[in-house]
mmCIF file of C-alpha atoms and ligand atoms in Angstrom:
data_model
loop_
_atom_site.group_PDB
_atom_site.id
_atom_site.type_symbol
_atom_site.label_atom_id
_atom_site.label_comp_id
_atom_site.label_asym_id
_atom_site.label_seq_id
_atom_site.Cartn_x
_atom_site.Cartn_y
_atom_site.Cartn_z
ATOM 1 C CA UNK A 22 -0.257 -0.039 -0.195
ATOM 2 C CA UNK A 23 1.279 3.548 -1.100
ATOM 3 C CA UNK A 24 1.440 6.180 1.667
ATOM 4 C CA UNK A 25 -0.327 9.175 0.704
ATOM 5 C CA UNK A 26 -2.563 11.524 2.784
ATOM 6 C CA UNK A 27 -5.659 9.543 1.359
ATOM 7 C CA UNK A 28 -4.481 6.810 3.598
ATOM 8 C CA UNK A 29 -5.752 6.744 7.402
ATOM 9 C CA UNK A 30 -3.640 5.304 10.154
ATOM 10 C CA UNK A 31 -4.203 4.647 13.839
ATOM 11 C CA UNK A 32 -1.315 3.748 15.958
ATOM 12 C CA UNK A 33 -1.499 2.483 19.608
ATOM 13 C CA UNK A 34 0.733 3.368 21.895
ATOM 14 C CA UNK A 35 1.553 6.191 20.236
ATOM 15 C CA UNK A 36 2.564 8.810 22.832
ATOM 16 C CA UNK A 37 5.488 6.719 23.403
ATOM 17 C CA UNK A 38 8.723 4.695 21.962
ATOM 18 C CA UNK A 39 7.682 2.165 19.295
ATOM 19 C CA UNK A 40 4.407 3.559 18.711
ATOM 20 C CA UNK A 41 5.601 7.341 18.848
ATOM 21 C CA UNK A 42 8.316 6.453 16.427
ATOM 22 C CA UNK A 43 5.723 4.478 13.739
ATOM 23 C CA UNK A 44 3.254 7.370 14.134
ATOM 24 C CA UNK A 45 5.929 9.631 13.199
ATOM 25 C CA UNK A 46 7.144 8.009 10.203
ATOM 26 C CA UNK A 47 3.645 6.880 8.697
ATOM 27 C CA UNK A 48 2.921 10.786 9.170
ATOM 28 C CA UNK A 49 6.552 11.670 7.556
ATOM 29 C CA UNK A 50 5.261 9.126 4.418
ATOM 30 C CA UNK A 51 2.217 11.499 4.161
ATOM 31 C CA UNK A 52 -0.451 9.351 6.206
ATOM 32 C CA UNK A 53 -3.168 10.846 8.548
ATOM 33 C CA UNK A 54 -2.824 9.583 12.002
ATOM 34 C CA UNK A 55 -4.530 9.072 15.186
ATOM 35 C CA UNK A 56 -2.686 8.141 18.147
ATOM 36 C CA UNK A 57 -4.679 5.870 20.839
ATOM 37 C CA UNK A 58 -2.883 5.989 24.128
ATOM 38 C CA UNK A 59 -3.889 6.602 27.747
ATOM 39 C CA UNK A 60 -1.262 9.234 28.246
ATOM 40 C CA UNK A 61 -3.180 12.386 26.888
ATOM 41 C CA UNK A 62 -0.572 14.833 27.693
ATOM 42 C CA UNK A 63 2.206 13.327 25.535
ATOM 43 C CA UNK A 64 -0.370 11.674 23.098
ATOM 44 C CA UNK A 65 -1.810 15.126 22.127
ATOM 45 C CA UNK A 66 1.579 16.757 21.920
ATOM 46 C CA UNK A 67 3.119 14.389 19.474
ATOM 47 C CA UNK A 68 -0.332 14.563 17.162
ATOM 48 C CA UNK A 69 0.069 18.352 17.158
ATOM 49 C CA UNK A 70 3.523 17.676 15.775
ATOM 50 C CA UNK A 71 3.084 15.539 13.228
ATOM 51 C CA UNK A 72 -0.230 17.351 12.282
ATOM 52 C CA UNK A 73 -2.319 14.246 13.395
ATOM 53 C CA UNK A 74 -5.059 13.310 15.828
ATOM 54 C CA UNK A 75 -5.266 11.966 19.325
ATOM 55 C CA UNK A 76 -7.889 9.765 21.131
ATOM 56 C CA UNK A 77 -7.155 8.664 25.084
ATOM 57 C CA UNK A 78 -7.710 4.791 24.840
ATOM 58 C CA UNK A 79 -7.568 1.865 27.037
ATOM 59 C CA UNK A 80 -6.823 -0.334 24.864
ATOM 60 C CA UNK A 81 -8.327 -3.437 26.838
ATOM 61 C CA UNK A 82 -11.417 -1.640 27.390
ATOM 62 C CA UNK A 83 -13.950 -2.755 24.240
ATOM 63 C CA UNK A 84 -16.156 0.806 24.909
ATOM 64 C CA UNK A 85 -12.932 2.891 25.266
ATOM 65 C CA UNK A 86 -11.412 1.559 21.492
ATOM 66 C CA UNK A 87 -15.095 1.928 20.080
ATOM 67 C CA UNK A 88 -14.967 5.966 21.061
ATOM 68 C CA UNK A 89 -11.428 6.314 20.119
ATOM 69 C CA UNK A 90 -12.481 4.437 16.563
ATOM 70 C CA UNK A 91 -15.395 7.431 16.682
ATOM 71 C CA UNK A 92 -12.547 10.327 17.034
ATOM 72 C CA UNK A 93 -10.305 8.552 14.571
ATOM 73 C CA UNK A 94 -12.618 8.438 11.607
ATOM 74 C CA UNK A 95 -14.106 11.340 12.230
ATOM 75 C CA UNK A 96 -10.721 13.246 11.862
ATOM 76 C CA UNK A 97 -9.565 11.003 9.148
ATOM 77 C CA UNK A 98 -12.000 8.389 7.844
ATOM 78 C CA UNK A 99 -11.948 5.099 7.872
ATOM 79 C CA UNK A 100 -8.364 3.838 8.561
ATOM 80 C CA UNK A 101 -6.214 1.521 6.357
ATOM 81 C CA UNK A 102 -3.978 0.908 8.617
ATOM 82 C CA UNK A 103 -3.473 -0.042 12.188
ATOM 83 C CA UNK A 104 -0.636 -0.596 14.375
ATOM 84 C CA UNK A 105 -0.874 -2.122 17.768
ATOM 85 C CA UNK A 106 2.096 -1.066 19.915
ATOM 86 C CA UNK A 107 0.846 -0.290 23.114
ATOM 87 C CA UNK A 108 1.895 -2.423 25.799
ATOM 88 C CA UNK A 109 3.310 -2.927 29.277
ATOM 89 C CA UNK A 110 6.069 -5.125 30.914
ATOM 90 C CA UNK A 111 5.735 -7.808 33.834
ATOM 91 C CA UNK A 112 8.517 -8.993 35.520
ATOM 92 C CA UNK A 113 7.210 -11.925 38.056
ATOM 93 C CA UNK A 114 7.798 -15.634 38.513
ATOM 94 C CA UNK A 115 5.410 -18.444 38.276
ATOM 95 C CA UNK A 116 5.993 -19.337 42.032
ATOM 96 C CA UNK A 117 9.299 -18.846 44.145
ATOM 97 C CA UNK A 118 11.235 -18.767 47.559
ATOM 98 C CA UNK A 119 12.653 -15.720 48.572
ATOM 99 C CA UNK A 120 16.158 -15.570 50.185
ATOM 100 C CA UNK A 121 14.753 -15.544 53.493
ATOM 101 C CA UNK A 122 12.926 -18.555 52.747
ATOM 102 C CA UNK A 123 9.439 -17.277 52.044
ATOM 103 C CA UNK A 124 7.215 -19.279 49.414
ATOM 104 C CA UNK A 125 4.898 -16.770 46.982
ATOM 105 C CA UNK A 126 2.932 -17.155 44.146
ATOM 106 C CA UNK A 127 2.543 -15.299 41.014
ATOM 107 C CA UNK A 128 0.196 -12.610 41.515
ATOM 108 C CA UNK A 129 -3.228 -13.666 39.263
ATOM 109 C CA UNK A 130 -4.387 -9.763 38.945
ATOM 110 C CA UNK A 131 -0.845 -9.111 37.546
ATOM 111 C CA UNK A 132 -1.028 -11.963 34.906
ATOM 112 C CA UNK A 133 -4.826 -10.920 34.070
ATOM 113 C CA UNK A 134 -3.631 -7.497 33.810
ATOM 114 C CA UNK A 135 -0.658 -8.589 31.073
ATOM 115 C CA UNK A 136 -3.023 -10.577 29.169
ATOM 116 C CA UNK A 137 -5.748 -8.009 28.989
ATOM 117 C CA UNK A 138 -3.739 -4.967 28.060
ATOM 118 C CA UNK A 139 -1.091 -6.675 25.520
ATOM 119 C CA UNK A 140 -3.012 -9.449 24.097
ATOM 120 C CA UNK A 141 -6.893 -8.847 24.452
ATOM 121 C CA UNK A 142 -6.162 -5.099 24.090
ATOM 122 C CA UNK A 143 -4.282 -5.552 20.748
ATOM 123 C CA UNK A 144 -7.545 -8.009 19.242
ATOM 124 C CA UNK A 145 -9.834 -5.555 20.253
ATOM 125 C CA UNK A 146 -7.927 -2.942 18.402
ATOM 126 C CA UNK A 147 -7.583 -5.313 15.095
ATOM 127 C CA UNK A 148 -10.493 -6.618 15.522
ATOM 128 C CA UNK A 149 -12.641 -3.506 15.190
ATOM 129 C CA UNK A 150 -10.361 -2.191 12.897
ATOM 130 C CA UNK A 151 -10.725 -5.011 10.458
ATOM 131 C CA UNK A 152 -14.986 -4.524 10.882
ATOM 132 C CA UNK A 153 -14.599 -1.038 9.686
ATOM 133 C CA UNK A 154 -12.192 -1.573 6.891
ATOM 134 C CA UNK A 155 -14.407 -4.248 5.173
ATOM 135 C CA UNK A 156 -16.731 -1.104 4.962
ATOM 136 C CA UNK A 157 -13.934 0.180 2.318
ATOM 137 C CA UNK A 158 -13.390 -0.669 -1.422
ATOM 138 C CA UNK A 159 -10.241 -2.215 -2.178
ATOM 139 C CA UNK A 160 -7.220 -0.107 -3.267
ATOM 140 C CA UNK A 161 -5.965 -1.729 -6.886
ATOM 141 C CA UNK A 162 -3.312 -4.215 -5.899
ATOM 142 C CA UNK A 163 -3.318 -3.111 -2.257
ATOM 143 C CA UNK A 164 -6.220 -4.121 -0.898
ATOM 144 C CA UNK A 165 -8.563 -3.043 1.821
ATOM 145 C CA UNK A 166 -5.870 -2.674 4.786
ATOM 146 C CA UNK A 167 -2.919 -3.404 6.840
ATOM 147 C CA UNK A 168 -2.607 -4.699 10.808
ATOM 148 C CA UNK A 169 0.430 -4.929 12.244
ATOM 149 C CA UNK A 170 0.765 -6.041 15.644
ATOM 150 C CA UNK A 171 3.648 -5.849 18.282
ATOM 151 C CA UNK A 172 4.963 -8.883 20.115
ATOM 152 C CA UNK A 173 8.169 -9.451 21.408
ATOM 153 C CA UNK A 174 11.208 -11.894 21.169
ATOM 154 C CA UNK A 175 9.582 -13.138 24.455
ATOM 155 C CA UNK A 176 6.867 -14.778 22.483
ATOM 156 C CA UNK A 177 9.431 -17.269 21.149
ATOM 157 C CA UNK A 178 12.266 -17.076 24.199
ATOM 158 C CA UNK A 179 10.720 -15.884 27.222
ATOM 159 C CA UNK A 180 13.210 -15.715 30.420
ATOM 160 C CA UNK A 181 12.602 -16.326 33.558
ATOM 161 C CA UNK A 182 9.964 -14.004 35.163
ATOM 162 C CA UNK A 183 8.460 -13.368 31.936
ATOM 163 C CA UNK A 184 5.787 -16.020 32.438
ATOM 164 C CA UNK A 185 2.823 -13.222 31.906
ATOM 165 C CA UNK A 186 4.528 -11.334 29.454
ATOM 166 C CA UNK A 187 5.746 -14.001 27.048
ATOM 167 C CA UNK A 188 1.870 -15.384 27.408
ATOM 168 C CA UNK A 189 0.675 -12.164 26.549
ATOM 169 C CA UNK A 190 3.170 -11.779 23.620
ATOM 170 C CA UNK A 191 2.844 -15.655 22.399
ATOM 171 C CA UNK A 192 -0.747 -14.837 21.942
ATOM 172 C CA UNK A 193 -0.135 -12.227 19.553
ATOM 173 C CA UNK A 194 2.298 -14.295 17.734
ATOM 174 C CA UNK A 195 -0.331 -17.277 17.513
ATOM 175 C CA UNK A 196 -3.071 -15.167 16.383
ATOM 176 C CA UNK A 197 -1.252 -14.080 13.736
ATOM 177 C CA UNK A 198 -1.771 -16.501 11.065
ATOM 178 C CA UNK A 199 -5.554 -17.084 11.794
ATOM 179 C CA UNK A 200 -6.407 -13.585 11.522
ATOM 180 C CA UNK A 201 -4.630 -13.269 8.468
ATOM 181 C CA UNK A 202 -6.721 -16.183 7.090
ATOM 182 C CA UNK A 203 -9.914 -14.724 8.565
ATOM 183 C CA UNK A 204 -9.052 -11.556 6.376
ATOM 184 C CA UNK A 205 -7.357 -12.806 3.507
ATOM 185 C CA UNK A 206 -10.755 -12.774 1.426
ATOM 186 C CA UNK A 207 -11.514 -9.372 2.146
ATOM 187 C CA UNK A 208 -8.133 -8.255 1.384
ATOM 188 C CA UNK A 209 -6.764 -6.852 4.519
ATOM 189 C CA UNK A 210 -3.117 -8.385 5.616
ATOM 190 C CA UNK A 211 -1.752 -9.541 9.119
ATOM 191 C CA UNK A 212 1.670 -9.210 10.453
ATOM 192 C CA UNK A 213 3.645 -8.893 13.805
ATOM 193 C CA UNK A 214 7.174 -7.936 14.939
ATOM 194 C CA UNK A 215 8.800 -9.600 17.574
ATOM 195 C CA UNK A 216 11.443 -6.516 18.650
ATOM 196 C CA UNK A 217 14.273 -7.320 20.610
ATOM 197 C CA UNK A 218 15.333 -4.792 22.689
ATOM 198 C CA UNK A 219 14.947 -1.040 21.849
ATOM 199 C CA UNK A 220 15.792 2.443 23.221
ATOM 200 C CA UNK A 221 12.396 3.537 24.546
ATOM 201 C CA UNK A 222 10.638 5.132 27.934
ATOM 202 C CA UNK A 223 10.064 1.009 29.025
ATOM 203 C CA UNK A 224 13.807 0.976 29.732
ATOM 204 C CA UNK A 225 14.634 4.547 31.360
ATOM 205 C CA UNK A 226 14.074 3.086 34.991
ATOM 206 C CA UNK A 227 16.528 0.226 33.951
ATOM 207 C CA UNK A 228 20.178 0.617 35.908
ATOM 208 C CA UNK A 229 23.106 0.576 32.928
ATOM 209 C CA UNK A 230 24.908 -2.434 34.498
ATOM 210 C CA UNK A 231 21.168 -4.231 33.409
ATOM 211 C CA UNK A 232 21.526 -2.773 30.419
ATOM 212 C CA UNK A 233 24.887 -4.189 29.753
ATOM 213 C CA UNK A 234 24.264 -7.186 30.278
ATOM 214 C CA UNK A 235 20.887 -7.198 27.550
ATOM 215 C CA UNK A 236 23.182 -6.222 25.541
ATOM 216 C CA UNK A 237 25.515 -8.940 25.809
ATOM 217 C CA UNK A 238 22.869 -11.180 24.410
ATOM 218 C CA UNK A 239 22.892 -9.078 20.915
ATOM 219 C CA UNK A 240 24.965 -10.590 17.973
ATOM 220 C CA UNK A 241 25.297 -7.738 15.712
ATOM 221 C CA UNK A 242 24.663 -4.682 16.071
ATOM 222 C CA UNK A 243 25.617 -4.591 19.769
ATOM 223 C CA UNK A 244 23.637 -2.057 20.604
ATOM 224 C CA UNK A 245 19.611 -1.391 21.404
ATOM 225 C CA UNK A 246 17.419 -0.697 18.195
ATOM 226 C CA UNK A 247 15.816 2.585 17.783
ATOM 227 C CA UNK A 248 12.138 3.389 17.179
ATOM 228 C CA UNK A 249 12.775 4.715 13.878
ATOM 229 C CA UNK A 250 14.515 1.561 12.954
ATOM 230 C CA UNK A 251 11.204 -0.828 14.324
ATOM 231 C CA UNK A 252 8.866 2.108 12.409
ATOM 232 C CA UNK A 253 10.926 1.211 8.941
ATOM 233 C CA UNK A 254 10.125 -2.468 9.302
ATOM 234 C CA UNK A 255 6.009 -1.431 9.842
ATOM 235 C CA UNK A 256 6.635 0.968 7.002
ATOM 236 C CA UNK A 257 7.653 -1.884 5.183
ATOM 237 C CA UNK A 258 4.976 -4.454 6.075
ATOM 238 C CA UNK A 259 2.721 -1.742 5.321
ATOM 239 C CA UNK A 260 4.244 -0.862 1.825
ATOM 240 C CA UNK A 261 5.218 -4.140 0.569
ATOM 241 C CA UNK A 262 1.772 -6.110 -0.460
ATOM 242 C CA UNK A 263 3.195 -9.191 -0.782
ATOM 243 C CA UNK A 264 3.932 -9.835 2.789
ATOM 244 C CA UNK A 265 1.271 -11.255 4.827
ATOM 245 C CA UNK A 266 0.797 -13.383 7.997
ATOM 246 C CA UNK A 267 4.505 -13.242 9.001
ATOM 247 C CA UNK A 268 6.082 -12.772 12.035
ATOM 248 C CA UNK A 269 9.267 -11.162 11.959
ATOM 249 C CA UNK A 270 12.261 -10.886 14.634
ATOM 250 C CA UNK A 271 13.865 -7.492 14.752
ATOM 251 C CA UNK A 272 16.833 -7.934 17.458
ATOM 252 C CA UNK A 273 20.087 -8.131 16.079
ATOM 253 C CA UNK A 274 20.454 -11.680 16.420
ATOM 254 C CA UNK A 275 19.128 -11.972 19.657
ATOM 255 C CA UNK A 276 19.020 -15.427 21.046
ATOM 256 C CA UNK A 277 17.630 -15.277 24.962
ATOM 257 C CA UNK A 278 18.860 -17.383 27.862
ATOM 258 C CA UNK A 279 16.626 -18.144 30.654
ATOM 259 C CA UNK A 280 17.894 -15.612 32.460
HETATM 260 N N1 NAD B 25 11.214 -1.301 23.814
HETATM 261 C C1 NAD B 25 11.514 -2.606 23.766
HETATM 262 O O1 NAD B 25 12.448 -3.102 23.457
HETATM 263 C C2 NAD B 25 10.162 -3.688 23.328
HETATM 264 C C3 NAD B 25 10.456 -5.121 23.422
HETATM 265 C C4 NAD B 25 9.702 -6.087 22.779
HETATM 266 C C5 NAD B 25 8.543 -5.560 22.949
HETATM 267 N N2 NAD B 25 8.040 -4.589 23.014
HETATM 268 C C6 NAD B 25 6.615 -4.105 22.963
HETATM 269 O O2 NAD B 25 6.415 -3.171 22.206
HETATM 270 C C7 NAD B 25 5.494 -2.073 22.212
HETATM 271 C C8 NAD B 25 5.740 -0.543 22.822
HETATM 272 O O3 NAD B 25 6.691 -0.615 23.954
HETATM 273 P P1 NAD B 25 7.721 0.711 24.020
HETATM 274 O O4 NAD B 25 8.803 0.136 24.094
HETATM 275 O O5 NAD B 25 7.218 1.485 22.953
HETATM 276 O O6 NAD B 25 6.886 0.733 25.297
HETATM 277 P P2 NAD B 25 6.352 2.372 25.937
HETATM 278 O O7 NAD B 25 6.247 2.482 27.529
HETATM 279 O O8 NAD B 25 7.796 3.650 25.483
HETATM 280 O O9 NAD B 25 5.341 2.777 25.151
HETATM 281 C C9 NAD B 25 4.088 1.910 25.107
HETATM 282 C C10 NAD B 25 2.646 2.887 25.325
HETATM 283 O O10 NAD B 25 1.576 2.165 25.264
HETATM 284 C C11 NAD B 25 0.608 2.982 26.040
HETATM 285 N N3 NAD B 25 -0.015 2.118 26.954
HETATM 286 C C12 NAD B 25 0.217 1.525 28.006
HETATM 287 N N4 NAD B 25 -1.060 0.805 28.344
HETATM 288 C C13 NAD B 25 -2.200 1.151 27.540
HETATM 289 C C14 NAD B 25 -3.504 0.906 27.703
HETATM 290 N N5 NAD B 25 -4.439 -0.106 28.629
HETATM 291 N N6 NAD B 25 -4.282 1.772 26.717
HETATM 292 C C15 NAD B 25 -3.649 2.462 25.982
HETATM 293 N N7 NAD B 25 -2.559 2.757 25.905
HETATM 294 C C16 NAD B 25 -1.601 1.909 26.385
HETATM 295 C C17 NAD B 25 1.549 3.668 27.065
HETATM 296 O O11 NAD B 25 1.101 5.077 27.681
HETATM 297 C C18 NAD B 25 2.913 3.935 26.019
HETATM 298 O O12 NAD B 25 2.640 5.573 25.870
HETATM 299 C C19 NAD B 25 4.778 -2.947 23.671
HETATM 300 O O13 NAD B 25 3.791 -3.931 23.383
HETATM 301 C C20 NAD B 25 6.179 -3.656 24.137
HETATM 302 O O14 NAD B 25 5.959 -4.725 24.994
HETATM 303 C C21 NAD B 25 9.205 -3.750 23.356
#
């Protein structure tokens, strides 16, 4: 799909990190972009900078997502591009013994929260967007639309403490093929990116020594990726009409060990 001002896009998590980088790139390519995010202040600021729109949306809440699409479509028309970047991290073991011998189980509410935001939130946005795209006429050679999801390398090699996060991202990975099959007849493509380590606010609180230890798992290049590099793959998945039902690792060759 060729991008220009006749193409509308929605990017969740667009106020920060990978979503922000994606929103900036799609806007720079000419698309009209609406950001969905909980962070209203930052979301409004990014939207203003890129000449786009913002809707305060909780992706895990169906009514909130529906209201967001109303705002996006009133501003730019029905989107042909839907990029899911909203998500949260979580670190907790299935069960563990503390250094003082105390036994603790994983908080079930925490597990549910990660699944609700990362997996169910991505599905709600993708499904509602696809429903809207079905009302569009296809573009010659480019179909009706494109959905890009964000999983993680944790979908394939989740580390200790990543049971909830890995399950949420594994769900996104696993829904890519059936979703692409569901929508193929309607000319809607679905692809998923599995990022490794990217320079985003998610890592802001991380001590430098932990960051250094993560970099040790990379092959080449020996550094975190940038949101612009992530956005470049989103742009490729949008603009190359032949890539479909694909999950692509973007990780400098990293294969994660247990910890
Ligand atoms: N940065 C990385 O290295 C990395 C690696 C693998 C996967 N990912 C995934 O990429 C995605 C983006 O990560 P990032 O690093 O850009 O993080 P980030 O924290 O910079 O951005 C995430 C954005 O999502 C928003 N958000 C969180 N919960 C939301 C909700 N319920 N509804 C709407 N918006 C919500 C936040 O407000 C934030 O603006 C996440 O799904 C993350 O799991 C990131």
